[in-house]
Amino acid sequence: MNFASDNVTGASAPILDALVRANAGAMPAYGEDPLTASLTARFREVFEHPDLVVFPVATGTAANALALAAMVPPFGSCLCHAEAHVTTDECGAPEFYTHGAKLSPLPGTGGRIDPEALAAALAGRPLSVHRMPARALSLSQATEAGLVYAPEALARLCGIAHRHGLSVHMDGARLANAVARLGCRPAEITWRAGIDILSFGASKNGALAAEAIVVFRPDLAETIAHRRKRAGHLLAKGRLLAAQLHAYLADDHWLANAAWANRMAARLGTGLAALPGVRLAWPVEANEVFPILPGPLARRLREGGGAFYDWSSTSLPEGERVREDETLARLVTSFATQESEVEALLDLARQAG
């Protein structure tokens, strides 16, 4: 009953099979192989964009940091949500790879940036050599609270950013979950809404270790190849990254995995919310569930073998709070979560109540 993260699972069978096939024989190194060469065309098809450029990397941190480094100079700043992964969980990698640019946090319920707060922050920044100018906005899809941005909401935020001369980055570690939830085309919540660079996630949703920097504005791609090499993310056996991404996208495998994870999260959330004394901090929109649990229940679940994290309450809806005798928990499902695991945790919770 491990609901600590969608990183706790291994790789899905189609991706493992693809790796075995790609492992056979000899191919050119450092991304000069045919699998990597055909990856751009595959992404252009999926995102319906004729000019995008793709840079495979091994980790989401590398994707985010290198993407932001291509958008923000050392003397600039990047606006992001106060709980965004780029500012809370990457050990300063964006600042390191931008050579000192600053991440400027903004408020917003459920990890979503408030448009008014964004507009006010940009309007209130004096154009002075004494201040770091804003050069980028980073959005998370889905957010750290498991909520998704609809296309209209993204377009509004991107429009504000672009009017002030900012580029827009999307941390799409759980992009697949958002696409599955919204039932939209990937293009609708990326470049058509105004996203300039996407960190495309696969490792949380079936890949062994594969992410990609997807650049929708070719002018922003000019330095990424060199930045990736300098950062140690141009893999010698690049075909093994490309093989994972090809298998991930083939036959909508990425969306099937995400849809299953979302269904398991919805089932888990509905079951927990039905228990006495339990309420959900935010709606279940992707593959993360955030119940506010009575303290004794949280302890009983852990004692019974349930694994999950305590979570921050800083972006709760107005009027909601976590009392001293309660725990705000995060439970995450994945493509590999079994119905029996969900029911086992719910049975344990019912017994504890």
GROMACS .gro file of C-alpha atoms in nm:
model
  353
    1MET     CA    1   0.000   0.000   0.000
    2ASN     CA    2   0.266   0.244  -0.105
    3PHE     CA    3   0.104   0.574  -0.199
    4ALA     CA    4   0.409   0.787  -0.119
    5SER     CA    5   0.479   0.886  -0.480
    6ASP     CA    6   0.435   0.785  -0.842
    7ASN     CA    7   0.815   0.750  -0.847
    8VAL     CA    8   0.806   0.435  -0.630
    9THR     CA    9   0.699   0.212  -0.920
   10GLY     CA   10   0.917   0.061  -1.188
   11ALA     CA   11   0.875   0.090  -1.563
   12SER     CA   12   0.580  -0.034  -1.767
   13ALA     CA   13   0.611  -0.344  -1.982
   14PRO     CA   14   0.601  -0.170  -2.325
   15ILE     CA   15   0.884   0.060  -2.219
   16LEU     CA   16   1.094  -0.225  -2.083
   17ASP     CA   17   1.037  -0.418  -2.405
   18ALA     CA   18   1.147  -0.115  -2.606
   19LEU     CA   19   1.463  -0.086  -2.401
   20VAL     CA   20   1.551  -0.450  -2.466
   21ARG     CA   21   1.504  -0.399  -2.839
   22ALA     CA   22   1.712  -0.079  -2.838
   23ASN     CA   23   1.985  -0.251  -2.641
   24ALA     CA   24   2.062  -0.497  -2.920
   25GLY     CA   25   2.345  -0.424  -3.160
   26ALA     CA   26   2.549  -0.111  -3.214
   27MET     CA   27   2.421   0.240  -3.279
   28PRO     CA   28   2.591   0.581  -3.299
   29ALA     CA   29   2.644   0.750  -2.962
   30TYR     CA   30   2.542   1.085  -2.812
   31GLY     CA   31   2.204   1.110  -2.978
   32GLU     CA   32   2.323   1.047  -3.333
   33ASP     CA   33   2.126   0.721  -3.349
   34PRO     CA   34   1.811   0.674  -3.561
   35LEU     CA   35   1.580   0.645  -3.258
   36THR     CA   36   1.682   0.987  -3.131
   37ALA     CA   37   1.680   1.134  -3.480
   38SER     CA   38   1.315   1.032  -3.528
   39LEU     CA   39   1.204   1.159  -3.188
   40THR     CA   40   1.148   1.517  -3.304
   41ALA     CA   41   0.905   1.405  -3.573
   42ARG     CA   42   0.716   1.196  -3.320
   43PHE     CA   43   0.677   1.487  -3.078
   44ARG     CA   44   0.577   1.719  -3.361
   45GLU     CA   45   0.299   1.475  -3.447
   46VAL     CA   46   0.176   1.440  -3.087
   47PHE     CA   47   0.181   1.816  -3.021
   48GLU     CA   48   0.072   1.919  -3.372
   49HIS     CA   49   0.359   2.164  -3.398
   50PRO     CA   50   0.578   2.172  -3.712
   51ASP     CA   51   0.882   2.343  -3.563
   52LEU     CA   52   0.924   2.218  -3.207
   53VAL     CA   53   1.263   2.088  -3.095
   54VAL     CA   54   1.316   1.803  -2.846
   55PHE     CA   55   1.606   1.741  -2.608
   56PRO     CA   56   1.586   1.413  -2.413
   57VAL     CA   57   1.729   1.416  -2.060
   58ALA     CA   58   1.729   1.168  -1.774
   59THR     CA   59   1.560   1.367  -1.496
   60GLY     CA   60   1.288   1.622  -1.443
   61THR     CA   61   1.522   1.844  -1.246
   62ALA     CA   62   1.754   1.864  -1.545
   63ALA     CA   63   1.465   1.940  -1.778
   64ASN     CA   64   1.336   2.221  -1.558
   65ALA     CA   65   1.674   2.373  -1.482
   66LEU     CA   66   1.804   2.367  -1.838
   67ALA     CA   67   1.476   2.501  -1.976
   68LEU     CA   68   1.479   2.794  -1.736
   69ALA     CA   69   1.847   2.858  -1.808
   70ALA     CA   70   1.756   2.910  -2.173
   71MET     CA   71   1.490   3.163  -2.077
   72VAL     CA   72   1.630   3.363  -1.786
   73PRO     CA   73   1.965   3.548  -1.772
   74PRO     CA   74   2.174   3.546  -1.452
   75PHE     CA   75   2.044   3.892  -1.359
   76GLY     CA   76   1.678   3.799  -1.418
   77SER     CA   77   1.401   3.630  -1.223
   78CYS     CA   78   1.142   3.362  -1.286
   79LEU     CA   79   0.797   3.386  -1.131
   80CYS     CA   80   0.645   3.061  -1.005
   81HIS     CA   81   0.400   2.937  -0.744
   82ALA     CA   82   0.534   2.940  -0.389
   83GLU     CA   83   0.499   2.560  -0.374
   84ALA     CA   84   0.627   2.485  -0.724
   85HIS     CA   85   0.868   2.195  -0.754
   86VAL     CA   86   1.129   2.422  -0.914
   87THR     CA   87   1.156   2.632  -0.600
   88THR     CA   88   1.091   2.379  -0.320
   89ASP     CA   89   1.236   2.046  -0.434
   90GLU     CA   90   1.526   2.091  -0.672
   91CYS     CA   91   1.806   2.195  -0.436
   92GLY     CA   92   1.862   2.523  -0.618
   93ALA     CA   93   1.925   2.358  -0.956
   94PRO     CA   94   1.738   2.628  -1.154
   95GLU     CA   95   1.939   2.900  -0.982
   96PHE     CA   96   2.260   2.704  -1.038
   97TYR     CA   97   2.208   2.644  -1.410
   98THR     CA   98   2.090   3.001  -1.471
   99HIS     CA   99   2.407   3.118  -1.293
  100GLY     CA  100   2.222   3.309  -1.024
  101ALA     CA  101   1.877   3.401  -1.154
  102LYS     CA  102   1.613   3.429  -0.885
  103LEU     CA  103   1.289   3.235  -0.838
  104SER     CA  104   1.014   3.469  -0.721
  105PRO     CA  105   0.719   3.292  -0.553
  106LEU     CA  106   0.356   3.387  -0.603
  107PRO     CA  107   0.043   3.282  -0.408
  108GLY     CA  108  -0.252   3.081  -0.529
  109THR     CA  109  -0.492   2.820  -0.394
  110GLY     CA  110  -0.407   2.458  -0.469
  111GLY     CA  111  -0.075   2.532  -0.634
  112ARG     CA  112  -0.237   2.734  -0.913
  113ILE     CA  113  -0.104   3.086  -0.966
  114ASP     CA  114  -0.368   3.353  -0.921
  115PRO     CA  115  -0.390   3.571  -1.236
  116GLU     CA  116  -0.452   3.886  -1.034
  117ALA     CA  117  -0.146   3.815  -0.822
  118LEU     CA  118   0.063   3.763  -1.135
  119ALA     CA  119  -0.060   4.084  -1.296
  120ALA     CA  120  -0.002   4.281  -0.977
  121ALA     CA  121   0.348   4.139  -0.932
  122LEU     CA  122   0.448   4.236  -1.285
  123ALA     CA  123   0.284   4.577  -1.277
  124GLY     CA  124   0.447   4.658  -0.945
  125ARG     CA  125   0.805   4.573  -1.043
  126PRO     CA  126   1.002   4.893  -1.111
  127LEU     CA  127   1.226   4.888  -1.417
  128SER     CA  128   1.550   4.963  -1.240
  129VAL     CA  129   1.905   4.837  -1.263
  130HIS     CA  130   1.876   4.771  -0.889
  131ARG     CA  131   1.606   4.505  -0.939
  132MET     CA  132   1.618   4.167  -1.113
  133PRO     CA  133   1.383   4.194  -1.412
  134ALA     CA  134   1.122   3.919  -1.456
  135ARG     CA  135   1.203   3.714  -1.764
  136ALA     CA  136   0.995   3.397  -1.727
  137LEU     CA  137   0.688   3.244  -1.570
  138SER     CA  138   0.691   2.877  -1.468
  139LEU     CA  139   0.363   2.685  -1.434
  140SER     CA  140   0.313   2.329  -1.307
  141GLN     CA  141   0.070   2.095  -1.484
  142ALA     CA  142  -0.067   1.927  -1.279
  143THR     CA  143   0.010   2.143  -0.975
  144GLU     CA  144   0.174   2.030  -0.654
  145ALA     CA  145  -0.176   2.001  -0.506
  146GLY     CA  146  -0.294   1.775  -0.787
  147LEU     CA  147  -0.507   2.036  -0.962
  148VAL     CA  148  -0.503   2.103  -1.336
  149TYR     CA  149  -0.505   2.422  -1.539
  150ALA     CA  150  -0.776   2.429  -1.805
  151PRO     CA  151  -0.673   2.574  -2.145
  152GLU     CA  152  -0.853   2.902  -2.077
  153ALA     CA  153  -0.678   2.950  -1.742
  154LEU     CA  154  -0.340   2.880  -1.899
  155ALA     CA  155  -0.406   3.121  -2.185
  156ARG     CA  156  -0.494   3.395  -1.939
  157LEU     CA  157  -0.173   3.351  -1.739
  158CYS     CA  158   0.042   3.319  -2.051
  159GLY     CA  159  -0.120   3.629  -2.197
  160ILE     CA  160  -0.033   3.833  -1.890
  161ALA     CA  161   0.324   3.705  -1.897
  162HIS     CA  162   0.374   3.766  -2.268
  163ARG     CA  163   0.237   4.118  -2.248
  164HIS     CA  164   0.512   4.194  -1.997
  165GLY     CA  165   0.783   4.038  -2.214
  166LEU     CA  166   0.815   3.709  -2.023
  167SER     CA  167   0.859   3.363  -2.171
  168VAL     CA  168   0.649   3.083  -2.020
  169HIS     CA  169   0.776   2.744  -1.901
  170MET     CA  170   0.562   2.449  -1.802
  171ASP     CA  171   0.677   2.183  -1.557
  172GLY     CA  172   0.487   1.893  -1.710
  173ALA     CA  173   0.602   1.616  -1.478
  174ARG     CA  174   0.236   1.508  -1.467
  175LEU     CA  175   0.125   1.653  -1.800
  176ALA     CA  176  -0.019   1.315  -1.903
  177ASN     CA  177  -0.250   1.315  -1.600
  178ALA     CA  178  -0.372   1.662  -1.691
  179VAL     CA  179  -0.437   1.569  -2.055
  180ALA     CA  180  -0.624   1.256  -1.945
  181ARG     CA  181  -0.831   1.454  -1.695
  182LEU     CA  182  -0.921   1.735  -1.935
  183GLY     CA  183  -0.977   1.511  -2.236
  184CYS     CA  184  -0.803   1.767  -2.454
  185ARG     CA  185  -0.531   1.751  -2.716
  186PRO     CA  186  -0.177   1.804  -2.577
  187ALA     CA  187  -0.139   2.116  -2.791
  188GLU     CA  188  -0.437   2.281  -2.621
  189ILE     CA  189  -0.266   2.301  -2.282
  190THR     CA  190   0.082   2.373  -2.411
  191TRP     CA  191   0.184   2.591  -2.706
  192ARG     CA  192  -0.166   2.687  -2.817
  193ALA     CA  193  -0.227   2.827  -2.470
  194GLY     CA  194   0.103   3.018  -2.480
  195ILE     CA  195   0.363   2.778  -2.337
  196ASP     CA  196   0.709   2.840  -2.487
  197ILE     CA  197   0.906   2.552  -2.334
  198LEU     CA  198   0.770   2.232  -2.178
  199SER     CA  199   0.944   1.996  -1.940
  200PHE     CA  200   0.778   1.676  -2.059
  201GLY     CA  201   0.760   1.411  -1.788
  202ALA     CA  202   0.761   1.034  -1.838
  203SER     CA  203   0.940   0.886  -1.536
  204LYS     CA  204   0.639   0.924  -1.304
  205ASN     CA  205   0.410   0.755  -1.555
  206GLY     CA  206   0.585   0.443  -1.681
  207ALA     CA  207   0.935   0.530  -1.798
  208LEU     CA  208   1.245   0.399  -1.626
  209ALA     CA  209   1.426   0.734  -1.646
  210ALA     CA  210   1.330   0.963  -1.932
  211GLU     CA  211   1.215   1.323  -1.964
  212ALA     CA  212   1.234   1.575  -2.246
  213ILE     CA  213   1.274   1.947  -2.295
  214VAL     CA  214   1.021   2.037  -2.565
  215VAL     CA  215   1.083   2.381  -2.716
  216PHE     CA  216   0.795   2.538  -2.908
  217ARG     CA  217   0.989   2.857  -2.989
  218PRO     CA  218   1.296   2.763  -3.194
  219ASP     CA  219   1.481   3.081  -3.091
  220LEU     CA  220   1.484   2.953  -2.732
  221ALA     CA  221   1.642   2.623  -2.840
  222GLU     CA  222   1.968   2.772  -2.961
  223THR     CA  223   2.169   2.722  -2.643
  224ILE     CA  224   2.005   2.412  -2.495
  225ALA     CA  225   2.217   2.157  -2.682
  226HIS     CA  226   2.534   2.306  -2.532
  227ARG     CA  227   2.375   2.355  -2.189
  228ARG     CA  228   2.264   1.990  -2.186
  229LYS     CA  229   2.614   1.866  -2.270
  230ARG     CA  230   2.775   2.096  -2.013
  231ALA     CA  231   2.531   1.972  -1.749
  232GLY     CA  232   2.618   1.607  -1.814
  233HIS     CA  233   2.278   1.518  -1.961
  234LEU     CA  234   2.383   1.430  -2.315
  235LEU     CA  235   2.389   1.056  -2.260
  236ALA     CA  236   2.643   0.850  -2.454
  237LYS     CA  237   2.380   0.580  -2.508
  238GLY     CA  238   2.111   0.828  -2.598
  239ARG     CA  239   1.913   0.564  -2.784
  240LEU     CA  240   1.802   0.426  -2.448
  241LEU     CA  241   1.634   0.757  -2.360
  242ALA     CA  242   1.476   0.784  -2.704
  243ALA     CA  243   1.351   0.425  -2.694
  244GLN     CA  244   1.163   0.496  -2.371
  245LEU     CA  245   1.001   0.810  -2.509
  246HIS     CA  246   0.898   0.639  -2.833
  247ALA     CA  247   0.733   0.354  -2.641
  248TYR     CA  248   0.575   0.600  -2.400
  249LEU     CA  249   0.402   0.788  -2.681
  250ALA     CA  250   0.319   0.488  -2.899
  251ASP     CA  251  -0.051   0.395  -2.915
  252ASP     CA  252  -0.128   0.661  -2.651
  253HIS     CA  253   0.041   0.447  -2.387
  254TRP     CA  254   0.124   0.759  -2.185
  255LEU     CA  255  -0.242   0.863  -2.173
  256ALA     CA  256  -0.368   0.514  -2.088
  257ASN     CA  257  -0.123   0.496  -1.797
  258ALA     CA  258  -0.229   0.839  -1.673
  259ALA     CA  259  -0.601   0.769  -1.707
  260TRP     CA  260  -0.564   0.455  -1.495
  261ALA     CA  261  -0.369   0.644  -1.228
  262ASN     CA  262  -0.636   0.915  -1.227
  263ARG     CA  263  -0.914   0.657  -1.185
  264MET     CA  264  -0.736   0.496  -0.893
  265ALA     CA  265  -0.690   0.837  -0.729
  266ALA     CA  266  -1.058   0.922  -0.777
  267ARG     CA  267  -1.158   0.590  -0.622
  268LEU     CA  268  -0.925   0.643  -0.330
  269GLY     CA  269  -1.038   1.001  -0.278
  270THR     CA  270  -1.408   0.910  -0.286
  271GLY     CA  271  -1.354   0.631  -0.036
  272LEU     CA  272  -1.155   0.843   0.207
  273ALA     CA  273  -1.394   1.139   0.186
  274ALA     CA  274  -1.681   0.910   0.288
  275LEU     CA  275  -1.517   0.831   0.623
  276PRO     CA  276  -1.620   1.019   0.938
  277GLY     CA  277  -1.388   1.309   1.019
  278VAL     CA  278  -1.213   1.302   0.680
  279ARG     CA  279  -1.236   1.577   0.416
  280LEU     CA  280  -1.042   1.649   0.100
  281ALA     CA  281  -0.827   1.961   0.097
  282TRP     CA  282  -0.867   1.995  -0.281
  283PRO     CA  283  -1.071   1.808  -0.542
  284VAL     CA  284  -0.907   1.503  -0.697
  285GLU     CA  285  -0.828   1.611  -1.052
  286ALA     CA  286  -0.521   1.405  -1.140
  287ASN     CA  287  -0.342   1.123  -0.958
  288GLU     CA  288  -0.289   1.283  -0.617
  289VAL     CA  289  -0.525   1.274  -0.318
  290PHE     CA  290  -0.495   1.519  -0.027
  291PRO     CA  291  -0.717   1.412   0.262
  292ILE     CA  292  -0.723   1.593   0.594
  293LEU     CA  293  -0.720   1.301   0.836
  294PRO     CA  294  -0.782   1.280   1.210
  295GLY     CA  295  -0.443   1.228   1.371
  296PRO     CA  296  -0.524   0.880   1.512
  297LEU     CA  297  -0.642   0.764   1.170
  298ALA     CA  298  -0.323   0.883   0.999
  299ARG     CA  299  -0.116   0.695   1.257
  300ARG     CA  300  -0.325   0.380   1.219
  301LEU     CA  301  -0.288   0.382   0.842
  302ARG     CA  302   0.089   0.406   0.872
  303GLU     CA  303   0.101   0.134   1.137
  304GLY     CA  304  -0.103  -0.087   0.906
  305GLY     CA  305   0.142  -0.050   0.619
  306GLY     CA  306   0.013   0.255   0.435
  307ALA     CA  307   0.287   0.481   0.296
  308PHE     CA  308   0.218   0.849   0.227
  309TYR     CA  309   0.360   1.193   0.301
  310ASP     CA  310   0.243   1.472   0.528
  311TRP     CA  311   0.185   1.784   0.319
  312SER     CA  312   0.201   2.162   0.341
  313SER     CA  313  -0.120   2.349   0.417
  314THR     CA  314  -0.006   2.687   0.282
  315SER     CA  315  -0.227   2.691  -0.030
  316LEU     CA  316  -0.549   2.558   0.122
  317PRO     CA  317  -0.879   2.713   0.008
  318GLU     CA  318  -0.993   3.018   0.199
  319GLY     CA  319  -1.162   2.916   0.525
  320GLU     CA  320  -1.000   2.572   0.538
  321ARG     CA  321  -0.735   2.482   0.791
  322VAL     CA  322  -0.565   2.180   0.943
  323ARG     CA  323  -0.624   2.158   1.316
  324GLU     CA  324  -0.364   2.044   1.568
  325ASP     CA  325  -0.519   1.698   1.593
  326GLU     CA  326  -0.528   1.651   1.212
  327THR     CA  327  -0.285   1.561   0.935
  328LEU     CA  328  -0.292   1.682   0.576
  329ALA     CA  329  -0.167   1.381   0.382
  330ARG     CA  330  -0.065   1.329   0.020
  331LEU     CA  331  -0.139   0.994  -0.142
  332VAL     CA  332  -0.029   0.934  -0.502
  333THR     CA  333  -0.144   0.663  -0.741
  334SER     CA  334   0.029   0.544  -1.056
  335PHE     CA  335  -0.018   0.332  -1.368
  336ALA     CA  336   0.084   0.033  -1.155
  337THR     CA  337  -0.156   0.093  -0.864
  338GLN     CA  338  -0.389  -0.203  -0.820
  339GLU     CA  339  -0.754  -0.179  -0.723
  340SER     CA  340  -0.677  -0.424  -0.444
  341GLU     CA  341  -0.424  -0.179  -0.297
  342VAL     CA  342  -0.679   0.100  -0.293
  343GLU     CA  343  -0.940  -0.122  -0.132
  344ALA     CA  344  -0.690  -0.253   0.123
  345LEU     CA  345  -0.610   0.100   0.240
  346LEU     CA  346  -0.978   0.194   0.251
  347ASP     CA  347  -1.062  -0.122   0.447
  348LEU     CA  348  -0.787  -0.037   0.694
  349ALA     CA  349  -0.925   0.316   0.728
  350ARG     CA  350  -1.280   0.188   0.783
  351GLN     CA  351  -1.163  -0.051   1.050
  352ALA     CA  352  -0.968   0.222   1.223
  353GLY     CA  353  -1.276   0.442   1.230
   0.00000   0.00000   0.00000
